[in-house]
XYZ file of N, CA and C in Angstrom:
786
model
N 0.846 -1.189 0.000
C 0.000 0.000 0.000
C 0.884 1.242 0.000
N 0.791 2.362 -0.656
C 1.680 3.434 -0.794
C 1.122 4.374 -0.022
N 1.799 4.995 0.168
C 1.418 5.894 1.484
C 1.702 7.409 0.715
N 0.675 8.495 0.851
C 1.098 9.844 0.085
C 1.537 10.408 1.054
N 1.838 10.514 2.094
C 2.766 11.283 2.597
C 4.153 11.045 2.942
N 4.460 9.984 1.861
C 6.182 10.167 1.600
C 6.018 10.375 0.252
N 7.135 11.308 0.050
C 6.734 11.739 -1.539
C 7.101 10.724 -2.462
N 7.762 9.607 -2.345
C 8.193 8.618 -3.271
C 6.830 7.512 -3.773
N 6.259 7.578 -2.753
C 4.732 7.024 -2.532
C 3.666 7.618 -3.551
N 3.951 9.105 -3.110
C 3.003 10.078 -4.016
C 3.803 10.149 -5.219
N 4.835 10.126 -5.726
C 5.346 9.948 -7.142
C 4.642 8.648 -7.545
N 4.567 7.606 -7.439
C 4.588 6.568 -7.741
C 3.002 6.589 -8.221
N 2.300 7.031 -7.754
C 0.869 6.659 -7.064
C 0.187 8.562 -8.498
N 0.539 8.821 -8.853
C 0.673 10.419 -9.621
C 0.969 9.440 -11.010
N 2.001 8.687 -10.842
C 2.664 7.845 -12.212
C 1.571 6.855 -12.819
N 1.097 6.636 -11.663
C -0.243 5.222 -12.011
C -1.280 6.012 -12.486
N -1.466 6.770 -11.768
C -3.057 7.518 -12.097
C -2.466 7.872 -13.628
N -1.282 8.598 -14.509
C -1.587 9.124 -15.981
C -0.886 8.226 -16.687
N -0.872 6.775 -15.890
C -0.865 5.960 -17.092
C -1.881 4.614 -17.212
N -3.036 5.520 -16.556
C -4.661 4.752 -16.121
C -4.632 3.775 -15.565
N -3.878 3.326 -14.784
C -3.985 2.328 -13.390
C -4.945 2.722 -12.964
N -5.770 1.932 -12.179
C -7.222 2.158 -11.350
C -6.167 2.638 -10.474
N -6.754 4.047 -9.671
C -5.760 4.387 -8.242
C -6.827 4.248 -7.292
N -6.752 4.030 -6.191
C -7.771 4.440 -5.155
C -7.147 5.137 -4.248
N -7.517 6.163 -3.097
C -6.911 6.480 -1.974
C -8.330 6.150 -0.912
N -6.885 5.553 0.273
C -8.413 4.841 1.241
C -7.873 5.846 2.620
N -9.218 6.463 2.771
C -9.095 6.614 4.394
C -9.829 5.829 5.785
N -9.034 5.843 6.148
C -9.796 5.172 7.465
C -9.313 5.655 8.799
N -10.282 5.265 9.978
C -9.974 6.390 11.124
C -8.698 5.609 11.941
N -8.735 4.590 11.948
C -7.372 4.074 12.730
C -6.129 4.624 12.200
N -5.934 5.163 11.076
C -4.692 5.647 10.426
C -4.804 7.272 10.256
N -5.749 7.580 11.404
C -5.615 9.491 11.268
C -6.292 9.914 10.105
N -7.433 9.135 9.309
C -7.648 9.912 8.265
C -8.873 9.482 7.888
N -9.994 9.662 9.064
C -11.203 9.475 9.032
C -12.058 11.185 8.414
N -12.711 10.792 7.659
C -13.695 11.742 7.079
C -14.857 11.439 7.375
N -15.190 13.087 7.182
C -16.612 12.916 7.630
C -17.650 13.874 7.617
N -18.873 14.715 7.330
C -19.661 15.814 6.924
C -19.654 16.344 8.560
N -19.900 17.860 8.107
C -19.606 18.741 8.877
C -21.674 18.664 9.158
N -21.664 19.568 10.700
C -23.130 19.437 10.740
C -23.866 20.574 10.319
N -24.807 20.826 9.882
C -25.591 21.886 9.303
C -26.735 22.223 10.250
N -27.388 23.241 10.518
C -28.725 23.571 11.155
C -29.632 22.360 10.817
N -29.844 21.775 9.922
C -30.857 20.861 9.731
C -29.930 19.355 9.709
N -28.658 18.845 9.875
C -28.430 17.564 10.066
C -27.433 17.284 11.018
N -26.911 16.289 11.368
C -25.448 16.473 12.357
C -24.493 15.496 11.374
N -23.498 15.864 12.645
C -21.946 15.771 12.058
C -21.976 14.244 11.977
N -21.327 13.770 11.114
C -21.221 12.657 10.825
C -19.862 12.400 10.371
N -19.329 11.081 10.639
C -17.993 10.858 9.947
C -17.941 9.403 10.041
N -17.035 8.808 8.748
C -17.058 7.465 7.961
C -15.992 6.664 8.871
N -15.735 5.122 9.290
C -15.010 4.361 9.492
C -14.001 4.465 8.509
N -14.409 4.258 6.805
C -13.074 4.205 5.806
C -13.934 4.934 5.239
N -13.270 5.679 3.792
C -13.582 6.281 2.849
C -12.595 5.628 1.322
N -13.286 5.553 0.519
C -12.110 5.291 -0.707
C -12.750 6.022 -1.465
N -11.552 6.591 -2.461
C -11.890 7.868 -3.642
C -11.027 7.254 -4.416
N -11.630 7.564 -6.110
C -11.449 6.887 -6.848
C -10.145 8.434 -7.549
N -8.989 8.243 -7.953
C -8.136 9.545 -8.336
C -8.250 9.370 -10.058
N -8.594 10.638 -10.842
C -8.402 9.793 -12.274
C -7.815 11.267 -12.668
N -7.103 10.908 -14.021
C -6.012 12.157 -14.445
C -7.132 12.980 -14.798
N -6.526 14.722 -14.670
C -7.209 15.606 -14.443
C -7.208 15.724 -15.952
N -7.402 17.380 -16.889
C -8.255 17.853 -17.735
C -6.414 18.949 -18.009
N -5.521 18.497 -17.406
C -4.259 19.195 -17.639
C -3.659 18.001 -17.642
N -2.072 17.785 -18.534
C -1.180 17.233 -18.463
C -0.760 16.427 -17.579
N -0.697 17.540 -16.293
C 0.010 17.523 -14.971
C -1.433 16.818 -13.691
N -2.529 17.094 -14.086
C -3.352 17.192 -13.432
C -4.644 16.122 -12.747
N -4.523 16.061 -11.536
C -5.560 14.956 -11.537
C -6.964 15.542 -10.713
N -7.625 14.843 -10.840
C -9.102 15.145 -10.198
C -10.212 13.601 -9.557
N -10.911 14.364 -8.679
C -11.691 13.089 -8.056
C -12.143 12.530 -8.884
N -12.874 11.395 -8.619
C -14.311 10.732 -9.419
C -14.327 10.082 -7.872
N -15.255 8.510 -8.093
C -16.614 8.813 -7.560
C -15.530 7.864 -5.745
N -16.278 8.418 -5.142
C -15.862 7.757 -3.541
C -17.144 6.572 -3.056
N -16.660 5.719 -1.961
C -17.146 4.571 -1.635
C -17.270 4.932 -0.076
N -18.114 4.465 0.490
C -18.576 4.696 2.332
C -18.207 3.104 2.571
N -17.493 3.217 4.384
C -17.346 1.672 4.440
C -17.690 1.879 6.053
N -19.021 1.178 6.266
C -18.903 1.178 8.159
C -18.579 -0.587 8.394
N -18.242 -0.054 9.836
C -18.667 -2.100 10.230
C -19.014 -1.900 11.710
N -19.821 -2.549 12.359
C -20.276 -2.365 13.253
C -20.089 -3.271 14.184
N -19.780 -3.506 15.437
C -19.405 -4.576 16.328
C -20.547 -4.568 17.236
N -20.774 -6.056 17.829
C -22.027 -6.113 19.002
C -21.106 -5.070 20.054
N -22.267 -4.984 20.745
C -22.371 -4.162 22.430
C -21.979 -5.106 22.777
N -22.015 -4.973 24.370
C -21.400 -5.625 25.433
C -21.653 -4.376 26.627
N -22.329 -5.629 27.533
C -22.336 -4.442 29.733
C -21.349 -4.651 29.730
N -20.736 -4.134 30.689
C -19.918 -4.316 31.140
C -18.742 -3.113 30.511
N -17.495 -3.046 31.357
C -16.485 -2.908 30.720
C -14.966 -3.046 29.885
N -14.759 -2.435 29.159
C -12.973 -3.214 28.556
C -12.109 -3.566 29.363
N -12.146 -2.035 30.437
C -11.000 -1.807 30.813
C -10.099 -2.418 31.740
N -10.845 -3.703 32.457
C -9.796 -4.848 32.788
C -9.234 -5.951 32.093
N -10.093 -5.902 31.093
C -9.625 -6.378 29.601
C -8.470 -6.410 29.282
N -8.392 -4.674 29.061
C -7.109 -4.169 28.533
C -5.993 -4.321 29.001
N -6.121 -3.987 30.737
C -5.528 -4.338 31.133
C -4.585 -5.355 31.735
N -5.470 -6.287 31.612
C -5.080 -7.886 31.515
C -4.315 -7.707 30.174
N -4.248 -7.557 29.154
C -3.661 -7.732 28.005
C -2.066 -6.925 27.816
N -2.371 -5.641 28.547
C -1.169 -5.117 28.794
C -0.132 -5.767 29.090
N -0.791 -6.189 30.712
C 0.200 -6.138 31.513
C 0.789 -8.239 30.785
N -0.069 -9.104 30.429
C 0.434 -10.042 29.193
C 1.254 -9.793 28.443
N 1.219 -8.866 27.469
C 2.370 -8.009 26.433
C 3.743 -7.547 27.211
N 3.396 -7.215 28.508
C 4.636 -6.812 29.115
C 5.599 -8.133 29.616
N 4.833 -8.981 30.306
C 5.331 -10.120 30.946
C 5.688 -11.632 29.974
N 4.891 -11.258 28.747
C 5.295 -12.629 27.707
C 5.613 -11.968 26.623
N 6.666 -11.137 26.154
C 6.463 -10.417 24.924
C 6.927 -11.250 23.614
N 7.773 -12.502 24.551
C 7.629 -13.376 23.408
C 6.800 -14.658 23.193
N 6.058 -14.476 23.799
C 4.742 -16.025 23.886
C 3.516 -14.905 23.906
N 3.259 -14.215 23.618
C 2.068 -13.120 24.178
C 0.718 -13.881 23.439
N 0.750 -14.969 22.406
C -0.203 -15.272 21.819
C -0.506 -16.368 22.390
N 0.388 -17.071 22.644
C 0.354 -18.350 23.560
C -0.452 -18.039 25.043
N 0.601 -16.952 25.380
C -0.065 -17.481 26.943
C -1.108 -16.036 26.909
N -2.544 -15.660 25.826
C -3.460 -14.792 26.074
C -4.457 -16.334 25.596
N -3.996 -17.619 24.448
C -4.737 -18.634 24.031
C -4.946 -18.683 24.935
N -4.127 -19.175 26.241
C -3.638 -20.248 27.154
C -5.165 -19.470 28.827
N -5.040 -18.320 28.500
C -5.474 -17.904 29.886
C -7.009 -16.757 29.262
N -7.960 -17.528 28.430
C -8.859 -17.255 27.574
C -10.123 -15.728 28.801
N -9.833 -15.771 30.240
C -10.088 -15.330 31.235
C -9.924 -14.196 31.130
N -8.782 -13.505 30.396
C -7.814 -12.540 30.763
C -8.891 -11.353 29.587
N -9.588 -11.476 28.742
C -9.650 -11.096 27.923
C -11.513 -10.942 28.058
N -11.998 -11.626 29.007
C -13.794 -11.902 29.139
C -13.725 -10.881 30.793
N -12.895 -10.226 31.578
C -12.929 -10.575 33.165
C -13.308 -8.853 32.926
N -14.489 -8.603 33.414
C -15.170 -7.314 33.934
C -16.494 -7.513 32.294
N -16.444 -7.991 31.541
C -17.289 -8.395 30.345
C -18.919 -8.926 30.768
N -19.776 -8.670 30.330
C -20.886 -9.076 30.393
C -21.923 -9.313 29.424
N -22.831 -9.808 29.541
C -23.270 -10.519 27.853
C -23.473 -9.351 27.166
N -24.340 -9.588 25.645
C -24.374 -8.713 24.782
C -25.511 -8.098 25.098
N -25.658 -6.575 24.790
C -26.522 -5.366 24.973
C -27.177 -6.009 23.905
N -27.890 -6.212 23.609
C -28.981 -6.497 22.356
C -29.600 -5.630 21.837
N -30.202 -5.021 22.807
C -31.193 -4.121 22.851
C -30.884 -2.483 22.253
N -29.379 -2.586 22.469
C -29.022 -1.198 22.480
C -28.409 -1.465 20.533
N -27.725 -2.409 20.193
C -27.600 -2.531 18.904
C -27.922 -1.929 18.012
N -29.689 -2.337 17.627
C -30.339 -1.937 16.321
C -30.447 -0.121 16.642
N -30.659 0.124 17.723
C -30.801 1.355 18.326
C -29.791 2.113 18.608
N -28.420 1.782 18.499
C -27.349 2.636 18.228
C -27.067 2.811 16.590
N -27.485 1.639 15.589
C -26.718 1.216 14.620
C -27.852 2.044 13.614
N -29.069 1.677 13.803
C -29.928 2.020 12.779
C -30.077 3.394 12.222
N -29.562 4.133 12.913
C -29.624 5.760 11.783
C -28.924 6.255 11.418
N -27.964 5.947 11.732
C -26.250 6.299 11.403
C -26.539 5.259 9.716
N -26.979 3.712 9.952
C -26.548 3.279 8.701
C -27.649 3.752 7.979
N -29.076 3.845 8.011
C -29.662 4.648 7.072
C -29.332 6.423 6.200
N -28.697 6.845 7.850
C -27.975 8.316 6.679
C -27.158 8.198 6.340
N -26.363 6.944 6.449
C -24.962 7.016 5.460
C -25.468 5.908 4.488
N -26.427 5.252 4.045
C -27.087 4.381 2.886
C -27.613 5.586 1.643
N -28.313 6.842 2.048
C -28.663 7.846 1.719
C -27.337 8.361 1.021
N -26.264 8.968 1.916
C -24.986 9.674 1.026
C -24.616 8.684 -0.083
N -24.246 7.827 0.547
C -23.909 6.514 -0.722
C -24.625 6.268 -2.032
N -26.151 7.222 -2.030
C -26.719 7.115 -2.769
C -26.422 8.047 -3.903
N -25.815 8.936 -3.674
C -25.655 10.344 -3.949
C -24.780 10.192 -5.773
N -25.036 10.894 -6.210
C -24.715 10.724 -7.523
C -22.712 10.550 -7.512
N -22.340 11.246 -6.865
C -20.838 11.177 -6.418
C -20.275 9.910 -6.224
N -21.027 9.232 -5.406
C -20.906 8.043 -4.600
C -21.085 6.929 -5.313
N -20.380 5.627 -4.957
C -20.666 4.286 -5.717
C -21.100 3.709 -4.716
N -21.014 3.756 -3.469
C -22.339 3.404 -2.594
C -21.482 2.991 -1.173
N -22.767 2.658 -0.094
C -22.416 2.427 1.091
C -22.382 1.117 1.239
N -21.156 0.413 2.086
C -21.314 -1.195 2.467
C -21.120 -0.863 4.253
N -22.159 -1.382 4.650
C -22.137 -1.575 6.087
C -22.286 -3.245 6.679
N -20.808 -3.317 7.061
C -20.543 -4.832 7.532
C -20.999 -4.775 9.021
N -21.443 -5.871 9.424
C -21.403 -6.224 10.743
C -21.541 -8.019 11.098
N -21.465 -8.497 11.986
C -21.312 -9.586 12.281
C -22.673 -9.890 12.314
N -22.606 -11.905 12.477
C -23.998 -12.388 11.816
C -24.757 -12.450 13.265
N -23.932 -12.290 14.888
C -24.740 -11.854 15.711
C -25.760 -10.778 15.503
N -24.746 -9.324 15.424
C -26.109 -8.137 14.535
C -26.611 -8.142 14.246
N -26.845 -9.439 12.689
C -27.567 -9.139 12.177
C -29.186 -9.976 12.290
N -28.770 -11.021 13.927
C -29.199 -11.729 13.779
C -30.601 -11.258 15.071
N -29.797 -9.977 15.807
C -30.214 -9.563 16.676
C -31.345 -8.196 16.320
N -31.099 -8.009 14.904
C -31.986 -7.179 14.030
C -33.604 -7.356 13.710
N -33.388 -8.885 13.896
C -34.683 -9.334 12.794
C -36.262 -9.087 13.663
N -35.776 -9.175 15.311
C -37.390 -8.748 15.399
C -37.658 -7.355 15.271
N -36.781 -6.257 15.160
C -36.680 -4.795 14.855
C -37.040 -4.768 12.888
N -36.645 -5.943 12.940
C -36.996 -5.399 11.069
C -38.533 -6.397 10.708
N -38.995 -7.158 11.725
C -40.048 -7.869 10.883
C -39.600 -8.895 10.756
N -38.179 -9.874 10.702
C -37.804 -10.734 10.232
C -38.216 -11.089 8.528
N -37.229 -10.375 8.014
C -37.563 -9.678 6.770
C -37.060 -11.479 5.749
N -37.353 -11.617 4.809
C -36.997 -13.138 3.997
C -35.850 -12.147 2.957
N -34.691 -13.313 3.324
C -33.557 -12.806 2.210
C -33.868 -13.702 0.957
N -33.951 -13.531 -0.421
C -33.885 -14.430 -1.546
C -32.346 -14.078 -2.437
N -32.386 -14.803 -3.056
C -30.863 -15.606 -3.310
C -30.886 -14.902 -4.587
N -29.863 -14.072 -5.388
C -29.784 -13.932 -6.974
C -28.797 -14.804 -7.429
N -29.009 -14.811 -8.835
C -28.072 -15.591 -9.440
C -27.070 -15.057 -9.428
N -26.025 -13.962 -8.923
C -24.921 -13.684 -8.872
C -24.204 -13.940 -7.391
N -25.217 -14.715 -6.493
C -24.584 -14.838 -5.251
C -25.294 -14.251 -3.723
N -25.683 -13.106 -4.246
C -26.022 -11.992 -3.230
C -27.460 -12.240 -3.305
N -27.792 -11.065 -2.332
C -28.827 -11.457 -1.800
C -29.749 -10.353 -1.687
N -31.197 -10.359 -1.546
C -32.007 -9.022 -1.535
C -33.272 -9.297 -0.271
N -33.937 -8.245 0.489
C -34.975 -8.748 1.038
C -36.049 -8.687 0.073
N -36.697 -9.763 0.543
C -37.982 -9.765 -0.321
C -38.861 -8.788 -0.267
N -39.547 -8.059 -1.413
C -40.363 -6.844 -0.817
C -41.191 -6.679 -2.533
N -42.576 -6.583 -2.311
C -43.398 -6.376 -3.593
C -43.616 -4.694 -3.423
N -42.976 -3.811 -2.670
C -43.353 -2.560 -2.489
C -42.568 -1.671 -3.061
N -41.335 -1.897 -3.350
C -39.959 -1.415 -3.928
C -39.487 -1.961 -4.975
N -38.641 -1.360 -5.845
C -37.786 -1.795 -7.077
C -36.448 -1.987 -6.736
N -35.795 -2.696 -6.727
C -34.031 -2.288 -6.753
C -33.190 -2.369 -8.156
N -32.635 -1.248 -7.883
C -31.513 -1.292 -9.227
C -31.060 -2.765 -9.521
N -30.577 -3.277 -10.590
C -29.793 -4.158 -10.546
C -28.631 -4.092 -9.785
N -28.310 -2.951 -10.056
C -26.883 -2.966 -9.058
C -26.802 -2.005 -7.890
N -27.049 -2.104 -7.191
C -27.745 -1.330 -5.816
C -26.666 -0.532 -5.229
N -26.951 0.437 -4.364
C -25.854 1.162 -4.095
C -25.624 1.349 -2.626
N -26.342 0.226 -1.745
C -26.222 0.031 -0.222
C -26.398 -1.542 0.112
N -24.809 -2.089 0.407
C -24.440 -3.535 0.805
C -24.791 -3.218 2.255
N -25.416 -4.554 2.565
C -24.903 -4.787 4.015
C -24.410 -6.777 4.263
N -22.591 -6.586 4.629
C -21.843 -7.928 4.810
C -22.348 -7.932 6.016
N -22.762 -9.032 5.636
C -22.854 -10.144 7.072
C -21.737 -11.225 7.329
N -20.700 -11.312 8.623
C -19.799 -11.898 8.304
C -20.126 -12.507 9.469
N -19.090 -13.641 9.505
C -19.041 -14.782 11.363
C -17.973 -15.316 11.130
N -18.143 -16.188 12.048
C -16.696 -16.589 12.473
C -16.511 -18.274 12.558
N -15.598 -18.859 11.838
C -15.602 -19.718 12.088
C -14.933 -20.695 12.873
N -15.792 -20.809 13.762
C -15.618 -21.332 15.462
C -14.808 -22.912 15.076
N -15.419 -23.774 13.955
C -14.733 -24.954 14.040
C -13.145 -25.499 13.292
N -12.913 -24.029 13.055
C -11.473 -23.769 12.203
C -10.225 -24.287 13.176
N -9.385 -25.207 13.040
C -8.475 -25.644 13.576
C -7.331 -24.304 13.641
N -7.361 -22.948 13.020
C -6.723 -22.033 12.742
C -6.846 -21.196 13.805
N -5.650 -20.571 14.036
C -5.745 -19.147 15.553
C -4.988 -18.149 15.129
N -6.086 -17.380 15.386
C -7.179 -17.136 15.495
C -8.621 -17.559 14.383
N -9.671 -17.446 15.055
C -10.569 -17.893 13.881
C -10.671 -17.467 12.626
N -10.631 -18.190 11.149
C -11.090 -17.093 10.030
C -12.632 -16.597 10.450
N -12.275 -14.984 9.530
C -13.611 -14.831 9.047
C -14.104 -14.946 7.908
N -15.480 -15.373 8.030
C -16.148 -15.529 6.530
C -17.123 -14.977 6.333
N -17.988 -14.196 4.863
C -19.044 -13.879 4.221
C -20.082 -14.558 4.375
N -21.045 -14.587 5.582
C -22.266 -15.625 5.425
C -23.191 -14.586 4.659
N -23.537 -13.600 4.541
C -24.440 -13.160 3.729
C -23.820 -11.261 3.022
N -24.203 -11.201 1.846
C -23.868 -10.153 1.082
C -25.554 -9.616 0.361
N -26.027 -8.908 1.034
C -27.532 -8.097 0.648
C -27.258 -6.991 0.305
N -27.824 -6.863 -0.848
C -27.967 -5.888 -1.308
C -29.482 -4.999 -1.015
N -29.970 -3.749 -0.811
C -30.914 -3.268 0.076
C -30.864 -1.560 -0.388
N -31.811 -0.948 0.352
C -31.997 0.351 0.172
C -32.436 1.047 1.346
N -32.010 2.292 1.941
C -32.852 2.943 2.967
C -33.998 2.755 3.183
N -35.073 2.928 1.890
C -36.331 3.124 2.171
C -36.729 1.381 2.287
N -36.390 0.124 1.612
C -36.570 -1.096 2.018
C -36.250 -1.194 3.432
N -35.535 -1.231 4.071
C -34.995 -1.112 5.249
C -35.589 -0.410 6.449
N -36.233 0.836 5.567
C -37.435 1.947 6.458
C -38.826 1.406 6.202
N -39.767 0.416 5.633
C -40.223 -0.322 5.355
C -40.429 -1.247 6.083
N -39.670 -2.114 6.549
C -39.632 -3.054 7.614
C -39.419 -3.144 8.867
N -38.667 -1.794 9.070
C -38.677 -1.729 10.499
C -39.399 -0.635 10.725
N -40.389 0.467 9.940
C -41.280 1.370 10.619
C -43.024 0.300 10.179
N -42.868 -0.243 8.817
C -44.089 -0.808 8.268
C -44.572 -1.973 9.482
N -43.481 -2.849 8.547
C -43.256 -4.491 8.825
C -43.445 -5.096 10.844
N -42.620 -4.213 11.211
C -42.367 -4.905 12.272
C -43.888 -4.265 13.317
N -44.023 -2.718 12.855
C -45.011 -2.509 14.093
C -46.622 -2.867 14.006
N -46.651 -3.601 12.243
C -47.649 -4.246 12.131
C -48.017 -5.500 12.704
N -46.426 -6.387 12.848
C -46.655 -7.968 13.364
C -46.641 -7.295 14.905
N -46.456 -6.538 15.554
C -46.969 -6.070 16.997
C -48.112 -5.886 16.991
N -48.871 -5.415 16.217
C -50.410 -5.320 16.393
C -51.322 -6.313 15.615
N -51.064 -7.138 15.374
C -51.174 -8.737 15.035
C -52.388 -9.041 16.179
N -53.256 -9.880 16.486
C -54.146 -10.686 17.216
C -52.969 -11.518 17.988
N -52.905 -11.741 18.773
C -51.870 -11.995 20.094
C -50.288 -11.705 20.120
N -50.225 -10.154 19.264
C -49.013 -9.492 19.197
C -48.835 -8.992 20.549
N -47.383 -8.426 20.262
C -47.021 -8.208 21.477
C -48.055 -6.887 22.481
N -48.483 -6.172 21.218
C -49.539 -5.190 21.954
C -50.217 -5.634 22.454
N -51.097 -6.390 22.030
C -52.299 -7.400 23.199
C -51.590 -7.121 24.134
N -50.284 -8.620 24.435
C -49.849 -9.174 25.240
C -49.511 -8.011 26.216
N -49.349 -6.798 25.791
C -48.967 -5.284 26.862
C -50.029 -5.083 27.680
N -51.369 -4.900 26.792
C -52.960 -4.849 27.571
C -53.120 -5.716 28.438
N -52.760 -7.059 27.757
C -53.311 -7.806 29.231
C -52.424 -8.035 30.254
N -51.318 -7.747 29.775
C -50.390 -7.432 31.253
C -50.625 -6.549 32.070
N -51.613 -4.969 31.531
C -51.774 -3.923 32.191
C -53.135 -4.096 32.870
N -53.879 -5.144 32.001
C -55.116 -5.684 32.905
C -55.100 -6.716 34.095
N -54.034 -7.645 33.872
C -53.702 -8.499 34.397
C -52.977 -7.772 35.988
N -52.309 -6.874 36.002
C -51.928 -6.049 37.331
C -53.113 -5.522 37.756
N -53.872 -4.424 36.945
C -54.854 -3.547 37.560
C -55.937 -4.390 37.989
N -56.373 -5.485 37.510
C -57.163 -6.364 38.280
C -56.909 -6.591 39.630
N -56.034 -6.863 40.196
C -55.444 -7.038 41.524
C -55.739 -6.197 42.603
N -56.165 -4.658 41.855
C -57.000 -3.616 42.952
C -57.639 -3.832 42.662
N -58.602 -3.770 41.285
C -59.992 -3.435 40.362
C -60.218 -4.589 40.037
N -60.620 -5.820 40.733
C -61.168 -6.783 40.652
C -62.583 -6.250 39.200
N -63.135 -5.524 39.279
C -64.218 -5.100 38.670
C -63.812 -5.021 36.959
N -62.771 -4.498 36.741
C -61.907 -4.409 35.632
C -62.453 -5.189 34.440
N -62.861 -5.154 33.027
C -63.440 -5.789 32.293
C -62.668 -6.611 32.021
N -62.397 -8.040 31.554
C -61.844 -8.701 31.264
C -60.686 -8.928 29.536
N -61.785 -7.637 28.808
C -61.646 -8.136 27.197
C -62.348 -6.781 26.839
């Protein structure tokens, strides 16, 4: 990977672009070079995990200019609890085995779960869901070749009563779409969401990861199922709304014996 801020990097990478090499430049926030929209009276600030921009020779000799950029989020489950004995367990490992540090963090699997508590579930779809719908939206944007928002197949698995438990169908190129008679999708859509996991029975260490699902989707499909879809199967004949009423009848009876039943 060439790096533009050594200039031998940026020569090199200037040389490709005017002799039509595909160039890309990728940002991402672990390497200081997260982007991201500034906030306006009517939206907030927002900023991307990675960014890639496509560089193509400019309209001068010497000269180059953008074309179109790519959005990349990925999203990790929650978790109560906190890292920070985590970390610290891991530190103070790195300090004391710096040459077995993989061995003995396999070896003492404790060191790495200790102040940890199961997964926030709840907080997931509800941290994740509007951030990836307004960045499915930019991705849409004529500039843009689109948004891919990865997350693990826990996420996505922890989604489905928030979306309706929506049916994925299969295309002949691999990928995948939710089913929906209400919407059109491009053939070639301009908001992925990877679904990836892990494979637990891999004799390999750490585990690979793999692609269990690649959907292709749209904001408004997506706004569809979890504003349409889901708060309709709640008001369903022994949806969960009932089931709220008669819980609220089921207490108030207990003073108000009198209380109608139905």
């Amino acid at each position: 990977m060439t790096t533009l801020e050594h200039r031998p990097g940026a020569t090199r990478f200037r040389e490709a672009v005017r002799e039509g090499v595909p160039s890309i430049v990728y940002f991402q926030n672990r390497l200081g070079g997260e982007i991201g929209i500034r906030a306006t009276p009517r939206s907030p600030q927002l900023s991307f995990d990675a960014t890639m921009i496509e560089i193509l020779p400019g309209d001068t000799p010497t000269g180059l200019k953008l074309g179109r950029y790519g959005i990349f989020e990925i999203q990790t489950m929650d978790f109560h609890g906190s890292y920070r004995a985590a970390m610290k367990n891991l530190e103070n490992a790195l300090h004391l085995h710096k040459e077995k540090f993989a061995e003995a963090v396999q070896g003492n699997p404790q060191w790495v779960s200790e102040g940890m508590e199961g997964p926030n579930i709840a907080n997931v779809f509800k941290r994740t869901f509007y951030q990836m719908m307004f960045k499915f939206q930019i991705g849409g944007h004529g500039d843009s070749t689109g948004c891919v928002f990865a997350l693990p197949r826990a996420v996505w698995d922890s989604w489905q009563r928030h979306l309706g438990a929506p049916e994925l169908v299969e295309q002949e190129d691999g990928t995948w779409r939710l089913r929906t008679d209400k919407f059109t999708l491009p053939s070639k859509p301009s908001s992925w969401i990877y679904v990836f996991d892990i494979e637990a029975d891999s004799d390999v260490s750490p585990s690979p990861i793999k692609l269990w699902r690649v959907i292709g989707t749209s904001a408004e499909i997506l706004a569809h199922y979890a504003l349409d879809v889901a708060p309709a199967a709640a008001l369903e004949v022994g949806g969960s709304v009932e089931q709220l009423l008669n819980s609220v009848r089921t207490k108030l009876r207990k003073c108000l014996p009198e209380l109608a039943l139905g």
